Short mmCIF file of C-alpha atoms and ligand atoms in Angstrom, two decimals:
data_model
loop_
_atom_site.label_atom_id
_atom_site.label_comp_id
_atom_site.label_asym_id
_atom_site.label_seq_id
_atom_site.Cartn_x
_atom_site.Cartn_y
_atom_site.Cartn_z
CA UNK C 215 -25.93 -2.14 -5.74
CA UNK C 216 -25.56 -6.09 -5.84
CA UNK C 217 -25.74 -8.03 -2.92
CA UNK C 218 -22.48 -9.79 -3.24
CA UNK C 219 -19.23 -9.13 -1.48
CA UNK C 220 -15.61 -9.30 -2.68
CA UNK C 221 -13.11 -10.15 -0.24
CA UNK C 222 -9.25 -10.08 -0.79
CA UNK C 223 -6.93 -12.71 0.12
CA UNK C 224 -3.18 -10.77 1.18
CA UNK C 225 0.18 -12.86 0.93
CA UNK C 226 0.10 -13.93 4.87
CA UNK C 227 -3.65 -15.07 4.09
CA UNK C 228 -2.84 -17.63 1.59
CA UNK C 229 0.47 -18.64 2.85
CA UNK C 230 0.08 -22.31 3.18
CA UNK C 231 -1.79 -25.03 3.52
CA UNK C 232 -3.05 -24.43 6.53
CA UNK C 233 -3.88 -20.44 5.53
CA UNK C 234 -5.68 -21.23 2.33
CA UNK C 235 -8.48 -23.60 4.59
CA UNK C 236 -8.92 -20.33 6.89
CA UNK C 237 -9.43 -18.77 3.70
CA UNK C 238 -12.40 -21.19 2.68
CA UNK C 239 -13.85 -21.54 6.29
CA UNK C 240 -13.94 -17.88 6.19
CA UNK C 241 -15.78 -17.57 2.20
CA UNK C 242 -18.31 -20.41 2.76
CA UNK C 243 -19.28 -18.67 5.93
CA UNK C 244 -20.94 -15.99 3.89
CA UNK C 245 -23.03 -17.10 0.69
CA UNK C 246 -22.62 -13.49 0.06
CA UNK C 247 -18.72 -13.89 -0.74
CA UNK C 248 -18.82 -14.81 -4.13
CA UNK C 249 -15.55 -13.27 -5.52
CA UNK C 250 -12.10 -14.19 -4.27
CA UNK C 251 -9.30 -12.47 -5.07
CA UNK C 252 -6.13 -13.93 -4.56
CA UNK C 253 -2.63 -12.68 -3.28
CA UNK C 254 1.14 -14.87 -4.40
CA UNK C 255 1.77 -16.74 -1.12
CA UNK C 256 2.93 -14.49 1.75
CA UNK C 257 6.15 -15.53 3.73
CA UNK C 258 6.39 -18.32 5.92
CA UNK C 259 9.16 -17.10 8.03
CA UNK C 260 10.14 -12.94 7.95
CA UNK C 261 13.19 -14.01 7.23
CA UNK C 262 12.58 -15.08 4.00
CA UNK C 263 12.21 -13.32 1.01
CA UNK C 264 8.90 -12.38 -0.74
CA UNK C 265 7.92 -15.00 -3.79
CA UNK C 266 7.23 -12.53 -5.68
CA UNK C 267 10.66 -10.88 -4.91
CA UNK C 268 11.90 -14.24 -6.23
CA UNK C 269 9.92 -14.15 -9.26
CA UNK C 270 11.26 -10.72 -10.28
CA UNK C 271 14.69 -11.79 -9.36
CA UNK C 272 14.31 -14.59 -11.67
CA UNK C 273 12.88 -12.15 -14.35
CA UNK C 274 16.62 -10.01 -13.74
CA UNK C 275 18.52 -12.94 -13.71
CA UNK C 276 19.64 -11.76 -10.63
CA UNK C 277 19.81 -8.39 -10.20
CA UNK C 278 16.65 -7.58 -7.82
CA UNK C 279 18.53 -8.83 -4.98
CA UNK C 280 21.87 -8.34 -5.85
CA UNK C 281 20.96 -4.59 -5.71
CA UNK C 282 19.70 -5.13 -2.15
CA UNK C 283 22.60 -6.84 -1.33
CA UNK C 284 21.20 -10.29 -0.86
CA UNK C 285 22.62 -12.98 -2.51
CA UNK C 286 20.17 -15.02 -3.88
CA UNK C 287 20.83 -15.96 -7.63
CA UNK C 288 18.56 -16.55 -10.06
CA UNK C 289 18.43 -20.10 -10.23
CA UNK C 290 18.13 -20.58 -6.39
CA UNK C 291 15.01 -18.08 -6.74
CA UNK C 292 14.00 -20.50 -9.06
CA UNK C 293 14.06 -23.56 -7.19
CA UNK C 294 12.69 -21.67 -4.04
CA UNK C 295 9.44 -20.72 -6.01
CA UNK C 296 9.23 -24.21 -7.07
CA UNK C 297 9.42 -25.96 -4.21
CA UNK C 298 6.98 -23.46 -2.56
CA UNK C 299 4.09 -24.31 -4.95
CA UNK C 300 4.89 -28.12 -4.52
CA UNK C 301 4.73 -27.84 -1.06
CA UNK C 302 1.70 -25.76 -1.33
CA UNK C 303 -0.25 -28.81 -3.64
CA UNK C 304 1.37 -31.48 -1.51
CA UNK C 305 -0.28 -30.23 1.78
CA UNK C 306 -3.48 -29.37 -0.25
CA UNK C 307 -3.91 -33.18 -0.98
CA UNK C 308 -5.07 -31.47 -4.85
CA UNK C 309 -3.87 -33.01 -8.18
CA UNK C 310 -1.99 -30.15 -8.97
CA UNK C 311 1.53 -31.97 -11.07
CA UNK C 312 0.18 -30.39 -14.12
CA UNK C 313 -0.30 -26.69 -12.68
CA UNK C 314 3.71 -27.15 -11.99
CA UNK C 315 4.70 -28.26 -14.60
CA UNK C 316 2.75 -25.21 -16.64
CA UNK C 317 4.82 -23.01 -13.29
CA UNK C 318 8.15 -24.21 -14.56
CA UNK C 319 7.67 -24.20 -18.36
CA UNK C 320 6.62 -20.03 -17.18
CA UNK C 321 9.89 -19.90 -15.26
CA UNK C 322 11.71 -20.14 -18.43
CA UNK C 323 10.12 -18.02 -20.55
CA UNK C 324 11.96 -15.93 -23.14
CA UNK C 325 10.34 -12.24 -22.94
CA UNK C 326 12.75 -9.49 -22.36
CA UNK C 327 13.02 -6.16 -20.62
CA UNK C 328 10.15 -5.20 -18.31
CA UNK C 329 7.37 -7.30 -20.23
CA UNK C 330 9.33 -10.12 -18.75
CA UNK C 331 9.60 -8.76 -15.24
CA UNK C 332 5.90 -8.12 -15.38
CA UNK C 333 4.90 -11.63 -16.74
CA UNK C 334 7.50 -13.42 -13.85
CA UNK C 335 6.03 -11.40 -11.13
CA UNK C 336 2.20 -12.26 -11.92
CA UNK C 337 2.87 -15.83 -11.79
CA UNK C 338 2.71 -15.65 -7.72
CA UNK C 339 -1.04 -14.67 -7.95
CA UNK C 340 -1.24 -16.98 -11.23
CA UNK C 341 -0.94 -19.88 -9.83
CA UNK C 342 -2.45 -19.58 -6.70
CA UNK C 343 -5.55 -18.50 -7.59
CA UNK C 344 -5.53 -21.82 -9.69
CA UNK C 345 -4.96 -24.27 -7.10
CA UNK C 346 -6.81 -22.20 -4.63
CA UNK C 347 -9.59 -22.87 -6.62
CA UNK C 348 -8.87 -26.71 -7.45
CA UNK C 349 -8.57 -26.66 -3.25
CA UNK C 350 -12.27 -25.37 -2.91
CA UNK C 351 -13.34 -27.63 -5.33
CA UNK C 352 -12.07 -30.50 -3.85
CA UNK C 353 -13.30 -29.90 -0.27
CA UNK C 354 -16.64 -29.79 -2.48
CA UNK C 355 -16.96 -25.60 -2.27
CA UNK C 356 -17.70 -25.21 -6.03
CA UNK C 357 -15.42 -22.31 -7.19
CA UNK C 358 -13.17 -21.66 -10.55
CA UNK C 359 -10.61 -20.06 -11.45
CA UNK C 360 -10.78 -16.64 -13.64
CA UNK C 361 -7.82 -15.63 -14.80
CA UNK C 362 -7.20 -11.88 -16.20
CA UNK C 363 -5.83 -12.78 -19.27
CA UNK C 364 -9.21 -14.81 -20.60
CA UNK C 365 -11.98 -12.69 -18.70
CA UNK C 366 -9.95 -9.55 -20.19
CA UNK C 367 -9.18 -7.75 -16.80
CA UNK C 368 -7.41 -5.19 -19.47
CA UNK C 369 -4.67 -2.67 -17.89
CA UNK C 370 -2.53 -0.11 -20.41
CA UNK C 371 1.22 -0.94 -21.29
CA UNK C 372 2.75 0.61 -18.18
CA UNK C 373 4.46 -2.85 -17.60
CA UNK C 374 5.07 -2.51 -14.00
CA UNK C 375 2.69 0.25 -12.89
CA UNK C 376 -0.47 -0.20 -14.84
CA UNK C 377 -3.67 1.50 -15.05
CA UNK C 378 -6.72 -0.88 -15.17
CA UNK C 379 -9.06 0.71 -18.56
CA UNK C 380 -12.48 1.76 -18.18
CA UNK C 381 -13.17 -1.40 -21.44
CA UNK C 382 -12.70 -3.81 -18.33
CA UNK C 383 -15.48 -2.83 -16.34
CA UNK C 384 -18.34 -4.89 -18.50
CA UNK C 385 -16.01 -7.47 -18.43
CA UNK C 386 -15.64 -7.70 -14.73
CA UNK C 387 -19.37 -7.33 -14.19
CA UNK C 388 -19.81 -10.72 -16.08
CA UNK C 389 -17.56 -12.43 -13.32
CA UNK C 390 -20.04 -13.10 -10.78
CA UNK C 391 -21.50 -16.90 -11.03
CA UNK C 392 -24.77 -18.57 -9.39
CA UNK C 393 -23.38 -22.05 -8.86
CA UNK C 394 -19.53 -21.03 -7.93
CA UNK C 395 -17.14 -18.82 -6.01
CA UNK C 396 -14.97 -17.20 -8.43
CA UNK C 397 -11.01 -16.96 -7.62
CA UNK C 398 -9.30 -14.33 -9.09
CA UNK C 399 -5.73 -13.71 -9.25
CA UNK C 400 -4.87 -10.25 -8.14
CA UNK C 401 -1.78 -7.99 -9.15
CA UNK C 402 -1.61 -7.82 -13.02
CA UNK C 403 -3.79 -7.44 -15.86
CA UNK C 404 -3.16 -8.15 -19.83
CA UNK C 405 -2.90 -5.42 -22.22
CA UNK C 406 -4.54 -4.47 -25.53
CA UNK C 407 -1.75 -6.52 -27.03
CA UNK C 408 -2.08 -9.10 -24.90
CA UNK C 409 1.13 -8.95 -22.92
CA UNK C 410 0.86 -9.43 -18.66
CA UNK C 411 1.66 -5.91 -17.29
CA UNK C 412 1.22 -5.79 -13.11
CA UNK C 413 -0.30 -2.72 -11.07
CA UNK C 414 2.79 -1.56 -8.56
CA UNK C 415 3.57 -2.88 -5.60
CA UNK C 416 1.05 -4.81 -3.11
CA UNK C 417 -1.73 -4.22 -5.96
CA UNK C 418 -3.56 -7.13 -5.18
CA UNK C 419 -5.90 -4.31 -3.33
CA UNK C 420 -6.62 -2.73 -6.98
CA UNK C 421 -7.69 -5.71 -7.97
CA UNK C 422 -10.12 -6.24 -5.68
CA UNK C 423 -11.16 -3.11 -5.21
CA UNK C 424 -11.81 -2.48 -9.03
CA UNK C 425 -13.42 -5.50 -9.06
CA UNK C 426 -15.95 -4.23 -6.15
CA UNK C 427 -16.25 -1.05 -7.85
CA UNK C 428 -17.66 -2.94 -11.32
CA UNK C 429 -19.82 -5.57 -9.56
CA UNK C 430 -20.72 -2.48 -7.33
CA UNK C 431 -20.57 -5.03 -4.45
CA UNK C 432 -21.98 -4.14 -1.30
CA UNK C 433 -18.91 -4.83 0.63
CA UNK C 434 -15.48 -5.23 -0.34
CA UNK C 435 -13.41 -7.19 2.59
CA UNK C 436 -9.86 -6.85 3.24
CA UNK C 437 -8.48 -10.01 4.46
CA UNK C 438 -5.10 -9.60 6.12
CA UNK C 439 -3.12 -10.56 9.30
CA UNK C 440 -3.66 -7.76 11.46
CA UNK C 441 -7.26 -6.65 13.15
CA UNK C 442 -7.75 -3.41 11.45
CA UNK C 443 -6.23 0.04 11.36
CA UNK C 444 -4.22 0.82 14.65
CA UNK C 445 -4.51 4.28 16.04
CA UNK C 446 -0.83 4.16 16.12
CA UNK C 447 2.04 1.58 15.72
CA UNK C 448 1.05 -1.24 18.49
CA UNK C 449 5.06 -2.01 17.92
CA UNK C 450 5.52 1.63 19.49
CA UNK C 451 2.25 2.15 21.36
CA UNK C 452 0.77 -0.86 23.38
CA UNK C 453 -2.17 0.11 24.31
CA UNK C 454 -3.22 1.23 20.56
CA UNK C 455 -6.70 -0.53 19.52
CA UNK C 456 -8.49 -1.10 16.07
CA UNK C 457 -10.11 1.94 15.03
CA UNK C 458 -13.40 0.22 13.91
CA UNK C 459 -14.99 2.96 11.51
CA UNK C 460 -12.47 5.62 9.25
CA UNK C 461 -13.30 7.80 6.67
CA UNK C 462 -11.93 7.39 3.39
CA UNK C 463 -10.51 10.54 3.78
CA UNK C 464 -8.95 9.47 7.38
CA UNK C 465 -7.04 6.41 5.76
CA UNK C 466 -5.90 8.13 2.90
CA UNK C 467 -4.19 10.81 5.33
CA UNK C 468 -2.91 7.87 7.98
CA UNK C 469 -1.82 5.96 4.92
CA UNK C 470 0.27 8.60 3.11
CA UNK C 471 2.14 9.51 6.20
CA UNK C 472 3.24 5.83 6.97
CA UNK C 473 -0.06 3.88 7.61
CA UNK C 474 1.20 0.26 5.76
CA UNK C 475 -1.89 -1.78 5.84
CA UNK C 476 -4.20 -1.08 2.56
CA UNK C 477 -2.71 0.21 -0.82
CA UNK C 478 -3.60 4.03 -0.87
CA UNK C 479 -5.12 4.04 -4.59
CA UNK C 480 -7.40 1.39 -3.63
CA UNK C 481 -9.73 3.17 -2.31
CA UNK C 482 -10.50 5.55 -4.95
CA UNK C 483 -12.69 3.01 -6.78
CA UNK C 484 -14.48 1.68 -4.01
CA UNK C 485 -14.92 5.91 -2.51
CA UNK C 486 -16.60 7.03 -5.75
CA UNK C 487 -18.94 4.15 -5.29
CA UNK C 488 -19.33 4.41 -1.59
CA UNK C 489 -18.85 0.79 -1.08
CA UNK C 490 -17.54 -0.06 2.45
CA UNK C 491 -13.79 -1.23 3.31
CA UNK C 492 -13.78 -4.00 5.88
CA UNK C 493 -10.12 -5.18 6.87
CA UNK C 494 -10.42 -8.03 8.91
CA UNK C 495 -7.99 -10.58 9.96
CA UNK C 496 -8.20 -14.57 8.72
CA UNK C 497 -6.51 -15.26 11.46
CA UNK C 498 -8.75 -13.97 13.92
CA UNK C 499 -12.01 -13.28 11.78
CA UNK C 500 -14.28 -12.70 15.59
CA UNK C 501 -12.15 -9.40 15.48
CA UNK C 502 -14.16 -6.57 14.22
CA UNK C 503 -11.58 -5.25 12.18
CA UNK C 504 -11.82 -1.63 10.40
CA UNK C 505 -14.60 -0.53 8.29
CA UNK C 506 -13.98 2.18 6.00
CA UNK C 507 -16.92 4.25 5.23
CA UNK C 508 -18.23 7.34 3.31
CA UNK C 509 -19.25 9.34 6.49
CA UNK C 510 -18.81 8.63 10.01
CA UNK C 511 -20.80 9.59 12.86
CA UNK C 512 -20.06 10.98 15.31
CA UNK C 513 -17.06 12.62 13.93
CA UNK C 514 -14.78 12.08 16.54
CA UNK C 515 -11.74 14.36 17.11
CA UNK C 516 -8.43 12.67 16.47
CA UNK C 517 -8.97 8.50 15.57
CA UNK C 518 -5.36 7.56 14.53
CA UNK C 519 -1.29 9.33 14.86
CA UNK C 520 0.62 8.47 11.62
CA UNK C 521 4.20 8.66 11.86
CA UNK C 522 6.85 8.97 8.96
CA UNK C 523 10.68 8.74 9.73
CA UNK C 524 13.16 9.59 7.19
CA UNK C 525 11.99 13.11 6.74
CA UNK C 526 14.59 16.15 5.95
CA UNK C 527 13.76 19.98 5.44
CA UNK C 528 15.66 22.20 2.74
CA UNK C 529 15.29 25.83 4.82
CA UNK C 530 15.52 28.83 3.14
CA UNK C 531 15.97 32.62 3.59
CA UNK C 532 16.01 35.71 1.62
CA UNK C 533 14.34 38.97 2.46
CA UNK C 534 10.81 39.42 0.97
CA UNK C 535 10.60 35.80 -0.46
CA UNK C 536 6.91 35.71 0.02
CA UNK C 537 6.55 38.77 -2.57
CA UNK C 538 8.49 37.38 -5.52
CA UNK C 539 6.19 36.28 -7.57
CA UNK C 540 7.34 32.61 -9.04
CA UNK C 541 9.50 32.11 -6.01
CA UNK C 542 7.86 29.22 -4.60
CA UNK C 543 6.54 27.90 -8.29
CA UNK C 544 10.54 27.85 -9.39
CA UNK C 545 11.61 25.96 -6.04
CA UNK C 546 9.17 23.39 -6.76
CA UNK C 547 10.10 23.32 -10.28
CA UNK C 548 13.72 22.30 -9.05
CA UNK C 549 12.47 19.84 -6.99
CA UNK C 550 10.45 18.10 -9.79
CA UNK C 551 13.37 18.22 -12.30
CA UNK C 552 15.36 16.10 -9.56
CA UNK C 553 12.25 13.70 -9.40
CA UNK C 554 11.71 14.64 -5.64
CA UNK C 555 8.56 14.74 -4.14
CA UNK C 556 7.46 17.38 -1.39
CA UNK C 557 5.37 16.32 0.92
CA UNK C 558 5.01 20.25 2.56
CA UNK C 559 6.08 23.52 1.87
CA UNK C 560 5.56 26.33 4.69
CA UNK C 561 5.90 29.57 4.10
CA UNK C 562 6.41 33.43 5.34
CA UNK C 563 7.16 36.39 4.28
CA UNK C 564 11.23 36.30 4.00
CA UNK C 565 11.48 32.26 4.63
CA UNK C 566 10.40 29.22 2.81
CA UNK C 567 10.67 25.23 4.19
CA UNK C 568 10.36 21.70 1.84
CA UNK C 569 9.45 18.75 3.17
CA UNK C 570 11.01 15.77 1.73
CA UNK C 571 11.96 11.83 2.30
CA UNK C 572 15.35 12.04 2.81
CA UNK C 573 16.64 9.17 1.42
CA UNK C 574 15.50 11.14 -2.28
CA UNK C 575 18.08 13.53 -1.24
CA UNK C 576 20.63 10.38 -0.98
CA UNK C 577 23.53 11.52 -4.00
CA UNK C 578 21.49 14.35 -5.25
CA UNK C 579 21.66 17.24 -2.47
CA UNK C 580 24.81 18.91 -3.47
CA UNK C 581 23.61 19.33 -7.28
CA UNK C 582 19.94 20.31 -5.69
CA UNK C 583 21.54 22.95 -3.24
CA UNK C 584 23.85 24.57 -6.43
CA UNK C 585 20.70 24.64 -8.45
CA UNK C 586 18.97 26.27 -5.79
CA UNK C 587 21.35 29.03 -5.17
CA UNK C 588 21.78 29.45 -8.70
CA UNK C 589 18.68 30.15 -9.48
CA UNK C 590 16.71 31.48 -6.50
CA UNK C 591 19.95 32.91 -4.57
CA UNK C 592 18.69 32.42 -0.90
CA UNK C 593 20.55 34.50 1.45
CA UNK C 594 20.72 31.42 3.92
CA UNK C 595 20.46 27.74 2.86
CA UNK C 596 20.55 24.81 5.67
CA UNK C 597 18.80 21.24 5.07
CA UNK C 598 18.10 19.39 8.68
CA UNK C 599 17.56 15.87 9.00
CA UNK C 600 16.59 12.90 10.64
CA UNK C 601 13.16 14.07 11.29
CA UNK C 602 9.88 12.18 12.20
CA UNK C 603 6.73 13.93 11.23
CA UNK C 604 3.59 12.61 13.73
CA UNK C 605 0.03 13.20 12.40
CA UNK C 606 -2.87 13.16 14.28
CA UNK C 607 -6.31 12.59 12.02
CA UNK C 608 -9.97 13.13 12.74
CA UNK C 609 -12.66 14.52 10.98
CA UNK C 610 -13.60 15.83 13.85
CA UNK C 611 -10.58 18.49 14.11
CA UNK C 612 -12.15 20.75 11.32
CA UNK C 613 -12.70 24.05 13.14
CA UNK C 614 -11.51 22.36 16.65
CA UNK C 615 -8.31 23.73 17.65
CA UNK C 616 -8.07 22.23 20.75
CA UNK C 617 -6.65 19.17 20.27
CA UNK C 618 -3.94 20.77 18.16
CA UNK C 619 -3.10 22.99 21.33
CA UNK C 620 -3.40 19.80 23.60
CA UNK C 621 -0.61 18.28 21.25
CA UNK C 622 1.45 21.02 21.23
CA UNK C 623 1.27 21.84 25.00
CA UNK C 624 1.83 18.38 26.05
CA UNK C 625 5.19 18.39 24.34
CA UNK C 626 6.34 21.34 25.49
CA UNK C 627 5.36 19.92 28.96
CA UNK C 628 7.48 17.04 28.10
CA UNK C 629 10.55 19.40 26.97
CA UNK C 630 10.27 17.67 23.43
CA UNK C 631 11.52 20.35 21.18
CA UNK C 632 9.14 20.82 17.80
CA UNK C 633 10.67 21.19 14.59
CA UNK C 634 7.82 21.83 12.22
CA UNK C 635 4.10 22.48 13.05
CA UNK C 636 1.98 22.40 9.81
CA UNK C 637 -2.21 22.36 10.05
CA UNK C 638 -3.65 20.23 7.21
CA UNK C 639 -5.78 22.75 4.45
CA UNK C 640 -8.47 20.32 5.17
CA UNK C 641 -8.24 20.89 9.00
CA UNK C 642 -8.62 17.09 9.54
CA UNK C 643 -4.83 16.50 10.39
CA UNK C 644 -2.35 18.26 11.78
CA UNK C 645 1.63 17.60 11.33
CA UNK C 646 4.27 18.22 14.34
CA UNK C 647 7.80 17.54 13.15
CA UNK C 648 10.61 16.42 15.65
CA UNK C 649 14.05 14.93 15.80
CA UNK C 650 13.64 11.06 15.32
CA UNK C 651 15.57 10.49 18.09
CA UNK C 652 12.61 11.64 20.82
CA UNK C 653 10.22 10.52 17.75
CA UNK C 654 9.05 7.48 19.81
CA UNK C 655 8.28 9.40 22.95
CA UNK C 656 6.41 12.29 21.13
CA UNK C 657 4.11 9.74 19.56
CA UNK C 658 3.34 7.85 23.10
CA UNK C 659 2.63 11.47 24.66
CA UNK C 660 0.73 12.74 21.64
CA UNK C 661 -1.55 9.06 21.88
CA UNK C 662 -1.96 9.48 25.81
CA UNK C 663 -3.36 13.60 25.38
CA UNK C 664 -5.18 12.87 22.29
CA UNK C 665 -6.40 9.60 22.26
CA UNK C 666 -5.46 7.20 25.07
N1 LIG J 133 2.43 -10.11 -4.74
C1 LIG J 133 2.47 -8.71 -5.06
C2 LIG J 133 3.52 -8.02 -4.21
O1 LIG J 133 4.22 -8.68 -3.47
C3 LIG J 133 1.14 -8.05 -4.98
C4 LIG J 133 0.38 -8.16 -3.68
O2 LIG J 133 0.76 -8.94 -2.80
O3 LIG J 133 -0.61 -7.45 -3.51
O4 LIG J 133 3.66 -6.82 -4.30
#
């Protein structure tokens, strides 16, 4: 293990002016925080759109937002990321004319398809990373700039969902530098062939947490602009607190049921190293934030309720289901030729329930309900929807029922009727199903029996 740590920069973090200075308070704090990975600039205002939403509109002449019903053209996207980055080097005081300049000659670039889309929407990270590092510099913190495409951060051709390769990782360990914090932009990598291809969405985590993962740093901190992992929504719940330690294994299961605060691959590289998660917030870094760890002790019954809305069920009946063999295997086969992911599948003897978002179901569901009786010729058929599924995680549910009982009792208490219950194979989360329309009130009474 190497003493240094690598801490990533999200969107809100290096926003502006005013951000990117937290940001260097924050790194020459620690002499330990030698590599910086850098989000695009976050948005100023919610209103606005993403910059790197503009960047890929740009890249579709158009089309990004037109198909979300914003109008936005291409050439105001354009002038909007423009006049960002100016902004952005005016109120750095840097030298930065020739940096946008470079920015503009890469707004008009002639690729095509999605090796274009993928080149636009790395130019967010691109280019801050670059003047992030010219910022540093000139404040007399002596960082540089390491770009992915000339350290050979190498990723496969998936354009828009890459796959960092394993040929990158004696790369990455060279990255660390006495004299200098290194800036690195996160998001995209270059390809054999030397083309920019970008990991999916909000993969600025990857970055850095591949990056931790080569350097096998010690720590990799998650700079963002909330105080950690809530135990539930603190939009929904207002009393909900920062959990401060989680399993990996905790925030994986929070995260895939609607936890939105760390990208859920990221962890794998930093888990099969062990290296410690800390999100923290630049905005208030006295906040303890979250660390994820390895182990955590004491195991604690239930640490955080995840909630997921938009959830339907495709119900099913026909006597002695559960004894034709290749029932269930052919139902899920269905489901994967539609491209629809299940997310649970109960089962009995004579009936059989999937779990899916709903909105996959969204001009598909008469074609998937023909196939369905076609080929598996259900006595009784009925899909519900507008469900919320609520999950309560812990490691310290294996083998502890009680808290699962709690749950369950308090709602029925409460007259909140239960849709689904579904107990985790790894007995560290349960999942209660309900209408969403008493979805907010289940969660507050499951946080007051089994946390608050
Ligand atoms: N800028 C990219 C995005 O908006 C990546 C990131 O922020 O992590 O998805």
């Amino acid at each position: 293990m190497s003493e240094l740590v690598v801490c990533k920069f999200g969107g809100s973090s290096v926003a502006s002016a005013t951000q990117i200075e937290k940001v260097r308070k924050i790194v020459t704090e620690d002499p330990l925080r030698r590599i910086v990975v850098v989000s695009a600039p976050g948005r100023i205002d919610p209103k606005e759109q993403k910059l790197t939403d503009h960047l890929i509109n740009i890249a579709t002449d158009g089309a990004h937002f037109r198909d979300q019903r914003v109008t936005i053209n291409s050439a105001q996207s354009k002038q909007a990321v423009v006049t960002r980055f100016e902004r952005i080097v005016e109120d750095l005081g840097i030298h930065g004319d020739e940096i946008v300049s470079e920015l503009r000659r890469d707004l008009d670039c002639d690729l095509r398809g999605d090796r274009r889309v993928a080149f636009l929407a790395s130019r967010g990270e691109h280019y801050n990373a670059r003047l992030i590092a010219a910022y540093f510099e000139k404040c007399g913190t002596k960082a540089r700039a390491r770009l992915p495409e000339e350290f050979g951060f190498t990723v496969n051709s998936e354009y828009l969902d890459a796959r960092l390769l394993p040929i990158s990782y004696e790369n990455i360990a060279s990255l660390p530098e006495d004299d200098a914090v290194v800036v690195v932009p996160g998001f995209y990598g270059v390809t054999e062939g030397g083309d920019i291809a970008v990991f999916s969405r909000g993969g600025s985590d990857l970055t850095g947490s591949e990056i931790a993962y080569a350097v096998d740093a010690s720590r990799y901190e998650n700079w963002t602009d909330v105080s950690g992992v809530f135990e539930a929504d603190p939009r929904l719940i207002k009393k909900a607190q920062a959990i401060p330690r989680l399993t990996f294994k905790e925030i994986r299961l929070l995260s895939s049921k609607g936890f939105n605060v760390f990208h859920l691959n990221a962890m794998l590289p930093c888990r099969q190293r062990k290296i410690p998660i800390h999100i923290r917030n630049t905005n208030r870094p006295e906040d303890q934030g979250t660390l994820i760890l390895s182990e955590r002790v004491p195991e604690e019954g239930v640490v955080g309720i995840a909630r997921l809305d938009n959830v339907a069920y495709i119900y099913m009946q026909k006597d002695q289901l559960g004894e034709e063999i290749g029932f269930t295997a052919e139902l899920l086969r269905i489901f994967q030729d539609f491209g629809i992911q299940t997310y649970h599948y109960p089962t009995d003897k004579d009936d059989i329930a999937v779990v899916v978002n709903q909105q996959d179901l969204t001009g598909t569901i008469n074609d998937l309900r023909r196939r369905i009786e076609q080929k598996l010729k259900p006595d009784f058929m009925d899909v519900v929807y507008n469900l919320s599924i609520l999950t309560p995680v812990g490691m310290g549910l294996k083998g502890n029922s009680y808290p699962m009982v709690a749950a369950l009792s308090a709602l029925g208490d409460a007259h909140i009727p239960i849709e689904m219950v579904d107990l985790s194979p790894s007995q560290i989360c349960f999942h209660i199903g309900v209408q969403y329309a008493v979805g907010d009130a289940a969660l507050q009474i499951l946080y007051d029996t089994l946390i608050g």
